[in-house]
Amino acid sequence: MSLAPRAVLVHRRTEYEELLARHGTHGQAAFVLAARGRSVEEVADRHRRYEQALTEVAAAVPLRWRRSRVERADLDRFLFGPEDVVVVVGQDGLVANVAKYLSGQPVVGIDTDPGRNPGVLVRHRAGDTAALCRAAVSPRARVDALTMTEAVADDTQRLLALNEIYLGSPGHQTARYSIGPDGAPPAAESQASSGVLVGTGTGSTGWLRSLWRERGGPLRLPAPSDPRLVWFVREAWPSPATGTSMTAGELGPGDGLRLTVESDRMVVFGDGMESDALELTWGQSVRLGLSDTALRLVT
């Protein structure tokens, strides 16, 4: 007998909950914000709207389905199953946060604050949840397969990201490494920079776009489903021992970019989740390229 689908509701603490965790009570948070010329009520109102949407989404899950919840901070300890339908309730960034832990499960994005969120990945309203859950498990489900990027270290550590992967110093200081096409060591260049960014078309509306606009040039940003990545080196420093000739490029199917660490330590993390990073030490290498896994976003 096959198991009923499981709806996994992914959410995160609101700004109001974070304020209470820091200041203890509503009154104390109100006092601190008032001293800064802000009102706690605007934050509390957003919290109430979020809780209302989360309750509405939970109530709309089909009765026969199993269900579970996971908070953003616990994603790296949560085990997703092949029969899961992942319902992300919140902001676009929360979809990116969960994407790296999935292996093809359909994802439904619910926007809890329309007009405040761009709605690129959280495209639906809470009232659409029931229909979207049924559609997600249908053989005729309409999904966008969004390209993802991956980093694979020489010790088999692996990291996925929907927007971008960052490689650099854990203290965001100067990182030292050699960089070049995978499988071509003679072409590698030693560099000192503030890090390297490798990203997808989904990520091209954020951090990647800032670097792209700053650089100019003929490099085109990919669309979210394009099987293509772009990469940029941030603030490469020229010196007698380090060069700046490899600071941007693109990667297609089968292409790889390899970095070899030439400093004490570097970190590799995806989509801003620095708390869940790979750590590499001197001499280790990592390959970056397209992932075989795509995010299946229900449309």
PDB file of C-alpha atoms in Angstrom, residues 94-283:
ATOM      1  CA  LEU A  94      12.483  30.837   1.878  1.00  0.00           C
ATOM      2  CA  VAL A  95      11.958  28.801  -1.314  1.00  0.00           C
ATOM      3  CA  ALA A  96      15.659  29.193  -2.087  1.00  0.00           C
ATOM      4  CA  ASN A  97      16.543  28.180   1.478  1.00  0.00           C
ATOM      5  CA  VAL A  98      14.640  24.883   1.215  1.00  0.00           C
ATOM      6  CA  ALA A  99      15.605  24.050  -2.398  1.00  0.00           C
ATOM      7  CA  LYS A 100      19.075  22.744  -1.499  1.00  0.00           C
ATOM      8  CA  TYR A 101      17.575  20.023   0.722  1.00  0.00           C
ATOM      9  CA  LEU A 102      15.200  18.603  -1.911  1.00  0.00           C
ATOM     10  CA  SER A 103      15.575  15.960  -4.597  1.00  0.00           C
ATOM     11  CA  GLY A 104      12.721  16.590  -7.009  1.00  0.00           C
ATOM     12  CA  GLN A 105       9.767  17.022  -4.613  1.00  0.00           C
ATOM     13  CA  PRO A 106       7.157  19.503  -5.923  1.00  0.00           C
ATOM     14  CA  VAL A 107       7.220  22.906  -4.217  1.00  0.00           C
ATOM     15  CA  VAL A 108       4.268  25.247  -3.717  1.00  0.00           C
ATOM     16  CA  GLY A 109       5.113  28.853  -2.846  1.00  0.00           C
ATOM     17  CA  ILE A 110       2.543  30.809  -0.794  1.00  0.00           C
ATOM     18  CA  ASP A 111       2.957  34.587  -0.531  1.00  0.00           C
ATOM     19  CA  THR A 112       1.879  35.787   2.916  1.00  0.00           C
ATOM     20  CA  ASP A 113       2.408  39.490   2.249  1.00  0.00           C
ATOM     21  CA  PRO A 114       1.399  40.319  -1.357  1.00  0.00           C
ATOM     22  CA  GLY A 115       2.791  43.607  -2.533  1.00  0.00           C
ATOM     23  CA  ARG A 116       5.684  43.472  -0.093  1.00  0.00           C
ATOM     24  CA  ASN A 117       7.258  40.309  -1.543  1.00  0.00           C
ATOM     25  CA  PRO A 118       8.322  40.286  -5.218  1.00  0.00           C
ATOM     26  CA  GLY A 119       6.442  36.991  -5.654  1.00  0.00           C
ATOM     27  CA  VAL A 120       9.011  35.460  -8.012  1.00  0.00           C
ATOM     28  CA  LEU A 121       8.971  32.091  -6.225  1.00  0.00           C
ATOM     29  CA  VAL A 122       6.004  32.468  -3.864  1.00  0.00           C
ATOM     30  CA  ARG A 123       3.444  32.961  -6.618  1.00  0.00           C
ATOM     31  CA  HIS A 124       0.191  31.974  -4.922  1.00  0.00           C
ATOM     32  CA  ARG A 125      -2.167  33.011  -2.123  1.00  0.00           C
ATOM     33  CA  ALA A 126      -3.140  30.985   0.931  1.00  0.00           C
ATOM     34  CA  GLY A 127      -6.613  30.402  -0.497  1.00  0.00           C
ATOM     35  CA  ASP A 128      -5.100  28.491  -3.439  1.00  0.00           C
ATOM     36  CA  THR A 129      -3.443  25.864  -1.233  1.00  0.00           C
ATOM     37  CA  ALA A 130      -5.981  23.041  -1.547  1.00  0.00           C
ATOM     38  CA  ALA A 131      -6.083  23.189  -5.351  1.00  0.00           C
ATOM     39  CA  LEU A 132      -2.294  23.472  -5.557  1.00  0.00           C
ATOM     40  CA  CYS A 133      -1.755  20.440  -3.313  1.00  0.00           C
ATOM     41  CA  ARG A 134      -4.006  18.333  -5.527  1.00  0.00           C
ATOM     42  CA  ALA A 135      -2.304  19.642  -8.657  1.00  0.00           C
ATOM     43  CA  ALA A 136       1.151  18.890  -7.237  1.00  0.00           C
ATOM     44  CA  VAL A 137       0.488  15.141  -7.078  1.00  0.00           C
ATOM     45  CA  SER A 138      -1.300  14.957 -10.420  1.00  0.00           C
ATOM     46  CA  PRO A 139       0.507  13.312 -13.362  1.00  0.00           C
ATOM     47  CA  ARG A 140      -0.422  16.439 -15.310  1.00  0.00           C
ATOM     48  CA  ALA A 141       1.036  18.828 -12.762  1.00  0.00           C
ATOM     49  CA  ARG A 142       2.384  22.032 -14.292  1.00  0.00           C
ATOM     50  CA  VAL A 143       5.794  22.849 -12.864  1.00  0.00           C
ATOM     51  CA  ASP A 144       8.697  25.096 -13.728  1.00  0.00           C
ATOM     52  CA  ALA A 145      11.980  23.187 -13.539  1.00  0.00           C
ATOM     53  CA  LEU A 146      14.362  25.825 -12.177  1.00  0.00           C
ATOM     54  CA  THR A 147      18.074  25.309 -12.750  1.00  0.00           C
ATOM     55  CA  MET A 148      20.270  24.783  -9.692  1.00  0.00           C
ATOM     56  CA  THR A 149      24.026  24.969  -9.184  1.00  0.00           C
ATOM     57  CA  GLU A 150      26.233  22.655  -7.154  1.00  0.00           C
ATOM     58  CA  ALA A 151      29.640  22.605  -5.522  1.00  0.00           C
ATOM     59  CA  VAL A 152      31.409  19.255  -5.077  1.00  0.00           C
ATOM     60  CA  ALA A 153      34.592  19.181  -2.996  1.00  0.00           C
ATOM     61  CA  ASP A 154      37.415  16.695  -3.491  1.00  0.00           C
ATOM     62  CA  ASP A 155      36.390  14.968  -0.234  1.00  0.00           C
ATOM     63  CA  THR A 156      32.854  14.358  -1.691  1.00  0.00           C
ATOM     64  CA  GLN A 157      31.131  17.139   0.283  1.00  0.00           C
ATOM     65  CA  ARG A 158      28.300  18.510  -1.882  1.00  0.00           C
ATOM     66  CA  LEU A 159      26.240  21.673  -1.750  1.00  0.00           C
ATOM     67  CA  LEU A 160      23.255  22.773  -3.866  1.00  0.00           C
ATOM     68  CA  ALA A 161      21.809  26.246  -4.374  1.00  0.00           C
ATOM     69  CA  LEU A 162      18.899  27.753  -6.281  1.00  0.00           C
ATOM     70  CA  ASN A 163      20.221  31.323  -6.530  1.00  0.00           C
ATOM     71  CA  GLU A 164      23.971  31.317  -6.066  1.00  0.00           C
ATOM     72  CA  ILE A 165      26.945  29.709  -4.341  1.00  0.00           C
ATOM     73  CA  TYR A 166      29.523  31.901  -2.654  1.00  0.00           C
ATOM     74  CA  LEU A 167      33.124  30.872  -2.014  1.00  0.00           C
ATOM     75  CA  GLY A 168      35.367  32.992   0.137  1.00  0.00           C
ATOM     76  CA  SER A 169      37.000  33.680   3.469  1.00  0.00           C
ATOM     77  CA  PRO A 170      34.816  32.886   6.513  1.00  0.00           C
ATOM     78  CA  GLY A 171      35.566  36.373   7.818  1.00  0.00           C
ATOM     79  CA  HIS A 172      34.763  37.961   4.449  1.00  0.00           C
ATOM     80  CA  GLN A 173      38.358  39.106   4.159  1.00  0.00           C
ATOM     81  CA  THR A 174      40.818  38.264   1.366  1.00  0.00           C
ATOM     82  CA  ALA A 175      40.511  34.734   0.015  1.00  0.00           C
ATOM     83  CA  ARG A 176      43.462  33.132  -1.790  1.00  0.00           C
ATOM     84  CA  TYR A 177      42.938  30.339  -4.291  1.00  0.00           C
ATOM     85  CA  SER A 178      43.643  29.231  -7.838  1.00  0.00           C
ATOM     86  CA  ILE A 179      40.801  29.249 -10.348  1.00  0.00           C
ATOM     87  CA  GLY A 180      40.327  27.764 -13.794  1.00  0.00           C
ATOM     88  CA  PRO A 181      38.320  25.412 -16.013  1.00  0.00           C
ATOM     89  CA  ASP A 182      37.847  21.961 -14.520  1.00  0.00           C
ATOM     90  CA  GLY A 183      40.369  19.472 -15.864  1.00  0.00           C
ATOM     91  CA  ALA A 184      42.807  22.122 -17.101  1.00  0.00           C
ATOM     92  CA  PRO A 185      45.324  22.827 -14.267  1.00  0.00           C
ATOM     93  CA  PRO A 186      47.822  24.644 -16.543  1.00  0.00           C
ATOM     94  CA  ALA A 187      45.118  27.235 -17.254  1.00  0.00           C
ATOM     95  CA  ALA A 188      44.487  27.983 -13.562  1.00  0.00           C
ATOM     96  CA  GLU A 189      45.288  31.425 -12.174  1.00  0.00           C
ATOM     97  CA  SER A 190      46.213  32.283  -8.589  1.00  0.00           C
ATOM     98  CA  GLN A 191      43.975  35.022  -7.235  1.00  0.00           C
ATOM     99  CA  ALA A 192      43.334  37.097  -4.132  1.00  0.00           C
ATOM    100  CA  SER A 193      39.810  38.461  -3.884  1.00  0.00           C
ATOM    101  CA  SER A 194      36.800  38.956  -1.633  1.00  0.00           C
ATOM    102  CA  GLY A 195      35.227  35.799  -3.045  1.00  0.00           C
ATOM    103  CA  VAL A 196      33.668  34.076  -6.038  1.00  0.00           C
ATOM    104  CA  LEU A 197      29.964  33.904  -6.898  1.00  0.00           C
ATOM    105  CA  VAL A 198      28.435  31.241  -9.176  1.00  0.00           C
ATOM    106  CA  GLY A 199      24.718  31.541  -9.886  1.00  0.00           C
ATOM    107  CA  THR A 200      21.624  30.643 -11.872  1.00  0.00           C
ATOM    108  CA  GLY A 201      18.906  32.462 -13.762  1.00  0.00           C
ATOM    109  CA  THR A 202      16.758  32.490 -10.627  1.00  0.00           C
ATOM    110  CA  GLY A 203      19.594  34.255  -8.828  1.00  0.00           C
ATOM    111  CA  SER A 204      20.087  36.738 -11.653  1.00  0.00           C
ATOM    112  CA  THR A 205      17.529  39.128 -10.156  1.00  0.00           C
ATOM    113  CA  GLY A 206      19.620  39.669  -7.018  1.00  0.00           C
ATOM    114  CA  TRP A 207      23.297  39.561  -6.090  1.00  0.00           C
ATOM    115  CA  LEU A 208      24.404  38.343  -9.538  1.00  0.00           C
ATOM    116  CA  ARG A 209      22.615  41.196 -11.277  1.00  0.00           C
ATOM    117  CA  SER A 210      24.465  43.741  -9.130  1.00  0.00           C
ATOM    118  CA  LEU A 211      27.815  42.316 -10.226  1.00  0.00           C
ATOM    119  CA  TRP A 212      26.680  41.986 -13.837  1.00  0.00           C
ATOM    120  CA  ARG A 213      25.561  45.607 -14.026  1.00  0.00           C
ATOM    121  CA  GLU A 214      28.794  46.744 -12.401  1.00  0.00           C
ATOM    122  CA  ARG A 215      30.963  44.847 -14.909  1.00  0.00           C
ATOM    123  CA  GLY A 216      29.102  45.428 -18.147  1.00  0.00           C
ATOM    124  CA  GLY A 217      30.483  43.488 -21.105  1.00  0.00           C
ATOM    125  CA  PRO A 218      28.907  40.905 -23.416  1.00  0.00           C
ATOM    126  CA  LEU A 219      28.032  38.284 -20.762  1.00  0.00           C
ATOM    127  CA  ARG A 220      24.268  37.558 -20.734  1.00  0.00           C
ATOM    128  CA  LEU A 221      22.400  36.563 -17.604  1.00  0.00           C
ATOM    129  CA  PRO A 222      20.467  33.279 -17.926  1.00  0.00           C
ATOM    130  CA  ALA A 223      16.717  32.765 -17.504  1.00  0.00           C
ATOM    131  CA  PRO A 224      15.560  30.665 -14.507  1.00  0.00           C
ATOM    132  CA  SER A 225      15.166  27.436 -16.522  1.00  0.00           C
ATOM    133  CA  ASP A 226      18.215  27.921 -18.766  1.00  0.00           C
ATOM    134  CA  PRO A 227      20.866  25.175 -18.415  1.00  0.00           C
ATOM    135  CA  ARG A 228      23.520  27.821 -17.908  1.00  0.00           C
ATOM    136  CA  LEU A 229      25.333  29.469 -15.018  1.00  0.00           C
ATOM    137  CA  VAL A 230      27.343  32.671 -14.729  1.00  0.00           C
ATOM    138  CA  TRP A 231      30.203  33.383 -12.348  1.00  0.00           C
ATOM    139  CA  PHE A 232      32.004  36.464 -11.083  1.00  0.00           C
ATOM    140  CA  VAL A 233      35.095  37.109  -8.980  1.00  0.00           C
ATOM    141  CA  ARG A 234      34.600  39.941  -6.506  1.00  0.00           C
ATOM    142  CA  GLU A 235      37.353  42.573  -6.289  1.00  0.00           C
ATOM    143  CA  ALA A 236      40.265  40.514  -7.605  1.00  0.00           C
ATOM    144  CA  TRP A 237      43.571  42.020  -6.498  1.00  0.00           C
ATOM    145  CA  PRO A 238      46.543  42.187  -8.935  1.00  0.00           C
ATOM    146  CA  SER A 239      50.000  41.512  -7.469  1.00  0.00           C
ATOM    147  CA  PRO A 240      53.238  39.790  -8.510  1.00  0.00           C
ATOM    148  CA  ALA A 241      51.721  36.490  -7.285  1.00  0.00           C
ATOM    149  CA  THR A 242      48.039  36.941  -8.179  1.00  0.00           C
ATOM    150  CA  GLY A 243      46.245  37.792 -11.408  1.00  0.00           C
ATOM    151  CA  THR A 244      42.938  39.223 -12.609  1.00  0.00           C
ATOM    152  CA  SER A 245      42.477  37.715 -16.059  1.00  0.00           C
ATOM    153  CA  MET A 246      39.714  35.265 -14.983  1.00  0.00           C
ATOM    154  CA  THR A 247      37.002  37.276 -13.267  1.00  0.00           C
ATOM    155  CA  ALA A 248      33.777  36.325 -15.072  1.00  0.00           C
ATOM    156  CA  GLY A 249      32.362  33.639 -17.299  1.00  0.00           C
ATOM    157  CA  GLU A 250      29.586  31.161 -17.927  1.00  0.00           C
ATOM    158  CA  LEU A 251      29.132  27.432 -17.488  1.00  0.00           C
ATOM    159  CA  GLY A 252      26.968  25.168 -19.613  1.00  0.00           C
ATOM    160  CA  PRO A 253      26.169  21.439 -19.420  1.00  0.00           C
ATOM    161  CA  GLY A 254      29.345  19.494 -18.707  1.00  0.00           C
ATOM    162  CA  ASP A 255      31.367  22.621 -17.888  1.00  0.00           C
ATOM    163  CA  GLY A 256      33.032  23.060 -14.528  1.00  0.00           C
ATOM    164  CA  LEU A 257      34.893  25.767 -12.667  1.00  0.00           C
ATOM    165  CA  ARG A 258      37.528  24.490 -10.234  1.00  0.00           C
ATOM    166  CA  LEU A 259      38.952  26.398  -7.270  1.00  0.00           C
ATOM    167  CA  THR A 260      41.862  25.159  -5.170  1.00  0.00           C
ATOM    168  CA  VAL A 261      42.324  26.726  -1.735  1.00  0.00           C
ATOM    169  CA  GLU A 262      45.613  28.570  -1.167  1.00  0.00           C
ATOM    170  CA  SER A 263      44.855  29.961   2.295  1.00  0.00           C
ATOM    171  CA  ASP A 264      44.153  28.446   5.704  1.00  0.00           C
ATOM    172  CA  ARG A 265      40.416  28.128   5.236  1.00  0.00           C
ATOM    173  CA  MET A 266      37.556  28.918   2.885  1.00  0.00           C
ATOM    174  CA  VAL A 267      33.814  28.444   3.177  1.00  0.00           C
ATOM    175  CA  VAL A 268      31.286  27.535   0.493  1.00  0.00           C
ATOM    176  CA  PHE A 269      27.619  28.306   1.114  1.00  0.00           C
ATOM    177  CA  GLY A 270      24.468  28.698  -0.934  1.00  0.00           C
ATOM    178  CA  ASP A 271      21.603  31.184  -0.978  1.00  0.00           C
ATOM    179  CA  GLY A 272      22.819  33.089   2.073  1.00  0.00           C
ATOM    180  CA  MET A 273      22.744  30.032   4.397  1.00  0.00           C
ATOM    181  CA  GLU A 274      26.202  30.619   5.874  1.00  0.00           C
ATOM    182  CA  SER A 275      25.322  28.503   8.906  1.00  0.00           C
ATOM    183  CA  ASP A 276      25.217  25.434   6.627  1.00  0.00           C
ATOM    184  CA  ALA A 277      28.510  25.821   4.776  1.00  0.00           C
ATOM    185  CA  LEU A 278      31.210  23.511   3.463  1.00  0.00           C
ATOM    186  CA  GLU A 279      34.616  24.212   4.979  1.00  0.00           C
ATOM    187  CA  LEU A 280      37.755  23.741   2.896  1.00  0.00           C
ATOM    188  CA  THR A 281      41.369  23.961   4.030  1.00  0.00           C
ATOM    189  CA  TRP A 282      44.670  24.618   2.229  1.00  0.00           C
ATOM    190  CA  GLY A 283      45.131  22.448  -0.838  1.00  0.00           C
TER     191      GLY A 283
END
